[in-house]
PDB file of C-alpha atoms in Angstrom:
ATOM      1  CA  UNK A   1     -29.081  -7.798  -1.379  1.00 79.00           C
ATOM      2  CA  UNK A   2     -26.526  -5.228  -2.414  1.00 94.00           C
ATOM      3  CA  UNK A   3     -23.425  -6.321  -4.248  1.00 98.00           C
ATOM      4  CA  UNK A   4     -20.139  -6.465  -2.377  1.00 98.00           C
ATOM      5  CA  UNK A   5     -17.025  -4.577  -3.486  1.00 98.00           C
ATOM      6  CA  UNK A   6     -13.591  -5.298  -2.096  1.00 98.00           C
ATOM      7  CA  UNK A   7     -10.541  -3.091  -2.656  1.00 97.00           C
ATOM      8  CA  UNK A   8      -7.456  -5.071  -1.756  1.00 96.00           C
ATOM      9  CA  UNK A   9      -3.793  -4.122  -1.776  1.00 96.00           C
ATOM     10  CA  UNK A  10      -0.942  -6.597  -1.584  1.00 97.00           C
ATOM     11  CA  UNK A  11       2.620  -5.399  -1.198  1.00 97.00           C
ATOM     12  CA  UNK A  12       5.426  -7.581  -2.500  1.00 98.00           C
ATOM     13  CA  UNK A  13       8.965  -7.851  -1.287  1.00 98.00           C
ATOM     14  CA  UNK A  14      11.291  -5.752  -3.464  1.00 97.00           C
ATOM     15  CA  UNK A  15      11.608  -7.238  -6.935  1.00 97.00           C
ATOM     16  CA  UNK A  16       8.560  -9.508  -6.663  1.00 98.00           C
ATOM     17  CA  UNK A  17       5.747  -7.258  -7.872  1.00 98.00           C
ATOM     18  CA  UNK A  18       5.563  -8.928 -11.291  1.00 97.00           C
ATOM     19  CA  UNK A  19       5.523 -12.433  -9.836  1.00 98.00           C
ATOM     20  CA  UNK A  20       2.787 -11.459  -7.397  1.00 98.00           C
ATOM     21  CA  UNK A  21       0.753  -9.866 -10.188  1.00 98.00           C
ATOM     22  CA  UNK A  22       1.110 -13.016 -12.296  1.00 98.00           C
ATOM     23  CA  UNK A  23      -0.286 -15.144  -9.458  1.00 98.00           C
ATOM     24  CA  UNK A  24      -3.236 -12.795  -8.990  1.00 97.00           C
ATOM     25  CA  UNK A  25      -3.959 -12.867 -12.728  1.00 97.00           C
ATOM     26  CA  UNK A  26      -4.051 -16.667 -12.495  1.00 97.00           C
ATOM     27  CA  UNK A  27      -6.463 -16.329  -9.576  1.00 97.00           C
ATOM     28  CA  UNK A  28      -8.699 -14.029 -11.621  1.00 97.00           C
ATOM     29  CA  UNK A  29      -9.025 -16.718 -14.294  1.00 96.00           C
ATOM     30  CA  UNK A  30      -9.962 -19.314 -11.672  1.00 96.00           C
ATOM     31  CA  UNK A  31     -12.666 -17.217 -10.028  1.00 96.00           C
ATOM     32  CA  UNK A  32     -14.010 -15.606 -13.222  1.00 95.00           C
ATOM     33  CA  UNK A  33     -16.698 -18.268 -13.472  1.00 93.00           C
ATOM     34  CA  UNK A  34     -17.323 -18.664  -9.737  1.00 96.00           C
ATOM     35  CA  UNK A  35     -20.843 -18.043  -8.470  1.00 96.00           C
ATOM     36  CA  UNK A  36     -21.535 -14.347  -8.060  1.00 97.00           C
ATOM     37  CA  UNK A  37     -18.229 -13.049  -9.424  1.00 97.00           C
ATOM     38  CA  UNK A  38     -18.844  -9.830 -11.359  1.00 97.00           C
ATOM     39  CA  UNK A  39     -15.424  -8.235 -11.382  1.00 98.00           C
ATOM     40  CA  UNK A  40     -11.926  -9.316 -10.399  1.00 98.00           C
ATOM     41  CA  UNK A  41      -9.308  -7.002 -11.837  1.00 98.00           C
ATOM     42  CA  UNK A  42      -5.647  -6.620 -11.054  1.00 98.00           C
ATOM     43  CA  UNK A  43      -4.085  -3.175 -11.097  1.00 98.00           C
ATOM     44  CA  UNK A  44      -0.910  -1.318 -10.341  1.00 98.00           C
ATOM     45  CA  UNK A  45      -0.239   2.223  -9.203  1.00 97.00           C
ATOM     46  CA  UNK A  46       2.458   4.140 -11.079  1.00 95.00           C
ATOM     47  CA  UNK A  47       3.533   5.674  -7.766  1.00 94.00           C
ATOM     48  CA  UNK A  48       4.069   2.305  -6.038  1.00 95.00           C
ATOM     49  CA  UNK A  49       6.385  -0.233  -7.637  1.00 95.00           C
ATOM     50  CA  UNK A  50       5.868  -2.829  -4.901  1.00 96.00           C
ATOM     51  CA  UNK A  51       2.109  -3.237  -4.613  1.00 97.00           C
ATOM     52  CA  UNK A  52      -0.568  -4.988  -6.603  1.00 97.00           C
ATOM     53  CA  UNK A  53      -4.222  -3.994  -6.258  1.00 97.00           C
ATOM     54  CA  UNK A  54      -7.242  -6.247  -6.594  1.00 97.00           C
ATOM     55  CA  UNK A  55     -10.716  -4.796  -7.135  1.00 98.00           C
ATOM     56  CA  UNK A  56     -13.489  -7.352  -6.764  1.00 98.00           C
ATOM     57  CA  UNK A  57     -17.261  -7.171  -7.098  1.00 98.00           C
ATOM     58  CA  UNK A  58     -19.418 -10.090  -5.993  1.00 98.00           C
ATOM     59  CA  UNK A  59     -23.158 -10.570  -5.737  1.00 97.00           C
ATOM     60  CA  UNK A  60     -22.638 -11.008  -1.997  1.00 97.00           C
ATOM     61  CA  UNK A  61     -19.911 -11.226   0.611  1.00 97.00           C
ATOM     62  CA  UNK A  62     -20.814 -14.898   0.959  1.00 97.00           C
ATOM     63  CA  UNK A  63     -20.032 -15.500  -2.720  1.00 97.00           C
ATOM     64  CA  UNK A  64     -16.681 -13.794  -2.191  1.00 97.00           C
ATOM     65  CA  UNK A  65     -15.911 -15.920   0.845  1.00 96.00           C
ATOM     66  CA  UNK A  66     -16.829 -19.078  -1.068  1.00 96.00           C
ATOM     67  CA  UNK A  67     -14.299 -18.198  -3.759  1.00 94.00           C
ATOM     68  CA  UNK A  68     -11.557 -19.423  -1.450  1.00 90.00           C
ATOM     69  CA  UNK A  69     -12.934 -22.892  -2.106  1.00 94.00           C
ATOM     70  CA  UNK A  70     -12.582 -22.653  -5.894  1.00 94.00           C
ATOM     71  CA  UNK A  71     -10.178 -25.365  -7.015  1.00 94.00           C
ATOM     72  CA  UNK A  72      -6.635 -24.049  -7.198  1.00 96.00           C
ATOM     73  CA  UNK A  73      -7.222 -20.808  -5.296  1.00 95.00           C
ATOM     74  CA  UNK A  74      -5.705 -21.940  -2.007  1.00 94.00           C
ATOM     75  CA  UNK A  75      -2.642 -23.211  -3.879  1.00 96.00           C
ATOM     76  CA  UNK A  76      -2.212 -19.762  -5.443  1.00 96.00           C
ATOM     77  CA  UNK A  77      -2.543 -18.103  -2.049  1.00 93.00           C
ATOM     78  CA  UNK A  78       0.189 -20.407  -0.742  1.00 95.00           C
ATOM     79  CA  UNK A  79       2.393 -19.407  -3.691  1.00 97.00           C
ATOM     80  CA  UNK A  80       1.734 -15.704  -3.111  1.00 97.00           C
ATOM     81  CA  UNK A  81       2.323 -15.593   0.637  1.00 96.00           C
ATOM     82  CA  UNK A  82       6.141 -15.874   0.565  1.00 97.00           C
ATOM     83  CA  UNK A  83       6.290 -13.008  -1.945  1.00 98.00           C
ATOM     84  CA  UNK A  84       4.480 -10.624   0.388  1.00 98.00           C
ATOM     85  CA  UNK A  85       6.222  -7.998   2.436  1.00 97.00           C
ATOM     86  CA  UNK A  86       4.258  -8.802   5.588  1.00 90.00           C
ATOM     87  CA  UNK A  87       0.744 -10.086   6.235  1.00 88.00           C
ATOM     88  CA  UNK A  88      -1.884  -8.767   3.799  1.00 86.00           C
ATOM     89  CA  UNK A  89      -3.843  -5.777   5.090  1.00 86.00           C
ATOM     90  CA  UNK A  90      -7.582  -6.115   5.396  1.00 90.00           C
ATOM     91  CA  UNK A  91      -9.224  -4.795   2.238  1.00 95.00           C
ATOM     92  CA  UNK A  92     -11.792  -2.027   2.084  1.00 96.00           C
ATOM     93  CA  UNK A  93     -15.290  -3.471   1.906  1.00 98.00           C
ATOM     94  CA  UNK A  94     -18.054  -1.479   0.248  1.00 98.00           C
ATOM     95  CA  UNK A  95     -21.718  -2.113  -0.299  1.00 98.00           C
ATOM     96  CA  UNK A  96     -22.784  -1.176  -3.818  1.00 98.00           C
ATOM     97  CA  UNK A  97     -25.951   0.888  -3.891  1.00 97.00           C
ATOM     98  CA  UNK A  98     -26.132   1.262  -7.664  1.00 97.00           C
ATOM     99  CA  UNK A  99     -24.388   2.392 -10.778  1.00 97.00           C
ATOM    100  CA  UNK A 100     -23.466   1.104 -14.199  1.00 95.00           C
ATOM    101  CA  UNK A 101     -21.435  -1.774 -15.537  1.00 92.00           C
ATOM    102  CA  UNK A 102     -22.226  -4.648 -13.175  1.00 86.00           C
TER     103      UNK A 102
ATOM    104  CA  UNK B   1      -3.448   0.667 -23.648  1.00 79.00           C
ATOM    105  CA  UNK B   2      -4.363  -0.553 -20.175  1.00 94.00           C
ATOM    106  CA  UNK B   3      -7.721   0.338 -18.725  1.00 98.00           C
ATOM    107  CA  UNK B   4      -7.931   3.033 -16.085  1.00 98.00           C
ATOM    108  CA  UNK B   5      -9.452   2.472 -12.644  1.00 98.00           C
ATOM    109  CA  UNK B   6     -10.334   5.290 -10.298  1.00 98.00           C
ATOM    110  CA  UNK B   7     -11.272   4.838  -6.644  1.00 97.00           C
ATOM    111  CA  UNK B   8     -12.911   8.011  -5.428  1.00 96.00           C
ATOM    112  CA  UNK B   9     -14.275   8.971  -2.026  1.00 96.00           C
ATOM    113  CA  UNK B  10     -16.567  11.915  -1.380  1.00 97.00           C
ATOM    114  CA  UNK B  11     -17.448  12.912   2.141  1.00 97.00           C
ATOM    115  CA  UNK B  12     -20.729  14.702   2.753  1.00 98.00           C
ATOM    116  CA  UNK B  13     -21.603  17.177   5.435  1.00 98.00           C
ATOM    117  CA  UNK B  14     -23.476  15.454   8.279  1.00 97.00           C
ATOM    118  CA  UNK B  15     -26.929  14.349   7.163  1.00 97.00           C
ATOM    119  CA  UNK B  16     -26.238  14.661   3.438  1.00 98.00           C
ATOM    120  CA  UNK B  17     -24.836  11.245   2.556  1.00 98.00           C
ATOM    121  CA  UNK B  18     -28.083  10.068   0.950  1.00 97.00           C
ATOM    122  CA  UNK B  19     -28.475  13.219  -1.128  1.00 98.00           C
ATOM    123  CA  UNK B  20     -24.881  12.955  -2.305  1.00 98.00           C
ATOM    124  CA  UNK B  21     -25.357   9.290  -3.188  1.00 98.00           C
ATOM    125  CA  UNK B  22     -28.490  10.130  -5.168  1.00 98.00           C
ATOM    126  CA  UNK B  23     -26.581  12.686  -7.246  1.00 98.00           C
ATOM    127  CA  UNK B  24     -23.795  10.198  -7.948  1.00 97.00           C
ATOM    128  CA  UNK B  25     -26.346   7.585  -8.997  1.00 97.00           C
ATOM    129  CA  UNK B  26     -27.769  10.110 -11.459  1.00 97.00           C
ATOM    130  CA  UNK B  27     -24.235  10.700 -12.741  1.00 97.00           C
ATOM    131  CA  UNK B  28     -23.736   6.975 -13.235  1.00 97.00           C
ATOM    132  CA  UNK B  29     -26.782   6.870 -15.509  1.00 96.00           C
ATOM    133  CA  UNK B  30     -25.458   9.780 -17.551  1.00 96.00           C
ATOM    134  CA  UNK B  31     -21.999   8.319 -18.098  1.00 96.00           C
ATOM    135  CA  UNK B  32     -23.093   4.675 -18.496  1.00 95.00           C
ATOM    136  CA  UNK B  33     -23.148   5.071 -22.276  1.00 93.00           C
ATOM    137  CA  UNK B  34     -20.174   7.419 -22.552  1.00 96.00           C
ATOM    138  CA  UNK B  35     -17.259   6.298 -24.703  1.00 96.00           C
ATOM    139  CA  UNK B  36     -15.014   3.893 -22.844  1.00 97.00           C
ATOM    140  CA  UNK B  37     -17.068   3.622 -19.645  1.00 97.00           C
ATOM    141  CA  UNK B  38     -16.858   0.055 -18.308  1.00 97.00           C
ATOM    142  CA  UNK B  39     -17.823   0.502 -14.672  1.00 98.00           C
ATOM    143  CA  UNK B  40     -19.208   3.325 -12.570  1.00 98.00           C
ATOM    144  CA  UNK B  41     -20.562   2.059  -9.278  1.00 98.00           C
ATOM    145  CA  UNK B  42     -21.556   3.885  -6.129  1.00 98.00           C
ATOM    146  CA  UNK B  43     -20.854   2.333  -2.769  1.00 98.00           C
ATOM    147  CA  UNK B  44     -20.984   2.991   0.924  1.00 98.00           C
ATOM    148  CA  UNK B  45     -18.902   1.716   3.821  1.00 97.00           C
ATOM    149  CA  UNK B  46     -20.803   0.481   6.878  1.00 95.00           C
ATOM    150  CA  UNK B  47     -18.124   2.039   9.057  1.00 94.00           C
ATOM    151  CA  UNK B  48     -18.506   5.527   7.540  1.00 95.00           C
ATOM    152  CA  UNK B  49     -21.927   7.148   7.521  1.00 95.00           C
ATOM    153  CA  UNK B  50     -20.705  10.326   5.799  1.00 96.00           C
ATOM    154  CA  UNK B  51     -18.869   9.143   2.698  1.00 97.00           C
ATOM    155  CA  UNK B  52     -19.877   7.863  -0.698  1.00 97.00           C
ATOM    156  CA  UNK B  53     -17.435   5.862  -2.820  1.00 97.00           C
ATOM    157  CA  UNK B  54     -17.220   5.791  -6.592  1.00 97.00           C
ATOM    158  CA  UNK B  55     -15.344   3.016  -8.394  1.00 98.00           C
ATOM    159  CA  UNK B  56     -14.844   3.698 -12.091  1.00 98.00           C
ATOM    160  CA  UNK B  57     -13.223   1.740 -14.903  1.00 98.00           C
ATOM    161  CA  UNK B  58     -12.603   3.373 -18.276  1.00 98.00           C
ATOM    162  CA  UNK B  59     -10.819   2.233 -21.402  1.00 97.00           C
ATOM    163  CA  UNK B  60      -8.410   5.120 -20.833  1.00 97.00           C
ATOM    164  CA  UNK B  61      -7.808   8.090 -18.569  1.00 97.00           C
ATOM    165  CA  UNK B  62      -8.696  10.270 -21.539  1.00 97.00           C
ATOM    166  CA  UNK B  63     -12.140   8.667 -21.759  1.00 97.00           C
ATOM    167  CA  UNK B  64     -12.601   9.359 -18.061  1.00 97.00           C
ATOM    168  CA  UNK B  65     -11.562  12.975 -18.441  1.00 96.00           C
ATOM    169  CA  UNK B  66     -13.953  13.401 -21.364  1.00 96.00           C
ATOM    170  CA  UNK B  67     -16.845  12.217 -19.198  1.00 94.00           C
ATOM    171  CA  UNK B  68     -16.914  15.648 -17.605  1.00 90.00           C
ATOM    172  CA  UNK B  69     -18.260  16.858 -20.943  1.00 94.00           C
ATOM    173  CA  UNK B  70     -21.227  14.471 -20.970  1.00 94.00           C
ATOM    174  CA  UNK B  71     -24.401  16.525 -20.984  1.00 94.00           C
ATOM    175  CA  UNK B  72     -25.674  17.099 -17.458  1.00 96.00           C
ATOM    176  CA  UNK B  73     -22.544  15.964 -15.631  1.00 95.00           C
ATOM    177  CA  UNK B  74     -21.246  19.424 -14.797  1.00 94.00           C
ATOM    178  CA  UNK B  75     -24.687  20.386 -13.482  1.00 96.00           C
ATOM    179  CA  UNK B  76     -24.603  17.369 -11.162  1.00 96.00           C
ATOM    180  CA  UNK B  77     -21.137  18.319  -9.946  1.00 93.00           C
ATOM    181  CA  UNK B  78     -22.449  21.798  -9.145  1.00 95.00           C
ATOM    182  CA  UNK B  79     -25.305  20.234  -7.189  1.00 97.00           C
ATOM    183  CA  UNK B  80     -22.960  17.953  -5.279  1.00 97.00           C
ATOM    184  CA  UNK B  81     -20.327  20.522  -4.314  1.00 96.00           C
ATOM    185  CA  UNK B  82     -22.333  22.286  -1.586  1.00 97.00           C
ATOM    186  CA  UNK B  83     -23.071  18.917   0.042  1.00 98.00           C
ATOM    187  CA  UNK B  84     -19.387  18.092   0.454  1.00 98.00           C
ATOM    188  CA  UNK B  85     -17.525  18.444   3.702  1.00 97.00           C
ATOM    189  CA  UNK B  86     -14.519  20.113   2.061  1.00 90.00           C
ATOM    190  CA  UNK B  87     -12.893  19.842  -1.346  1.00 88.00           C
ATOM    191  CA  UNK B  88     -12.919  16.320  -2.824  1.00 86.00           C
ATOM    192  CA  UNK B  89      -9.707  14.362  -2.283  1.00 86.00           C
ATOM    193  CA  UNK B  90      -7.837  13.140  -5.327  1.00 90.00           C
ATOM    194  CA  UNK B  91      -8.890   9.589  -6.117  1.00 95.00           C
ATOM    195  CA  UNK B  92      -6.580   6.621  -6.348  1.00 96.00           C
ATOM    196  CA  UNK B  93      -5.666   5.918  -9.964  1.00 98.00           C
ATOM    197  CA  UNK B  94      -4.751   2.397 -11.020  1.00 98.00           C
ATOM    198  CA  UNK B  95      -3.693   0.862 -14.292  1.00 98.00           C
ATOM    199  CA  UNK B  96      -5.457  -2.429 -14.939  1.00 98.00           C
ATOM    200  CA  UNK B  97      -3.123  -5.171 -16.059  1.00 97.00           C
ATOM    201  CA  UNK B  98      -5.754  -7.884 -16.415  1.00 97.00           C
ATOM    202  CA  UNK B  99      -8.476  -9.833 -14.734  1.00 97.00           C
ATOM    203  CA  UNK B 100     -12.089 -10.760 -15.242  1.00 95.00           C
ATOM    204  CA  UNK B 101     -15.329  -8.873 -15.678  1.00 92.00           C
ATOM    205  CA  UNK B 102     -14.396  -5.878 -17.829  1.00 86.00           C
TER     206      UNK B 102
END
């Protein structure tokens, strides 16, 4: 099965980008050892001072979906939600066909 | 310095997605050992049968830019150009602030 890549973007209410990023960094530590997690990095875009980007690679979409059950993850989601400027947009899902580094 | 993430999307002329993907896979092998290359994966989106996606992570933007000088890379770019449905769009550049897997 091909690996699963998810490009997510979360936009914070004004002034809350750093707090949102801190929560996502905590999440990355929780899922780092989850089954099938290959990459979970948090990024920012110089041109956008409100959003935080999450780039994830998992062995499968199922492994990604299971990550919501990792202890502490739902609590972090609950902490992040009030910081968001609206409901999170659906991420871009890609199927990895090859490459280097994972 | 924070690592550099680049989300690129290349759209092929109808019928050339596989050929374009094959060239990008060759490129990934060439740059896999380049200085600062952490990730260079090729993906496709089920909803888009024309495009090929490249997700790259480098120790710095400079390392990324230098990858154009890796032997064989420019030749692959020349092979890919005629397959593209227009000039390549500028990729999305992110600065990685942390996470897992790189």
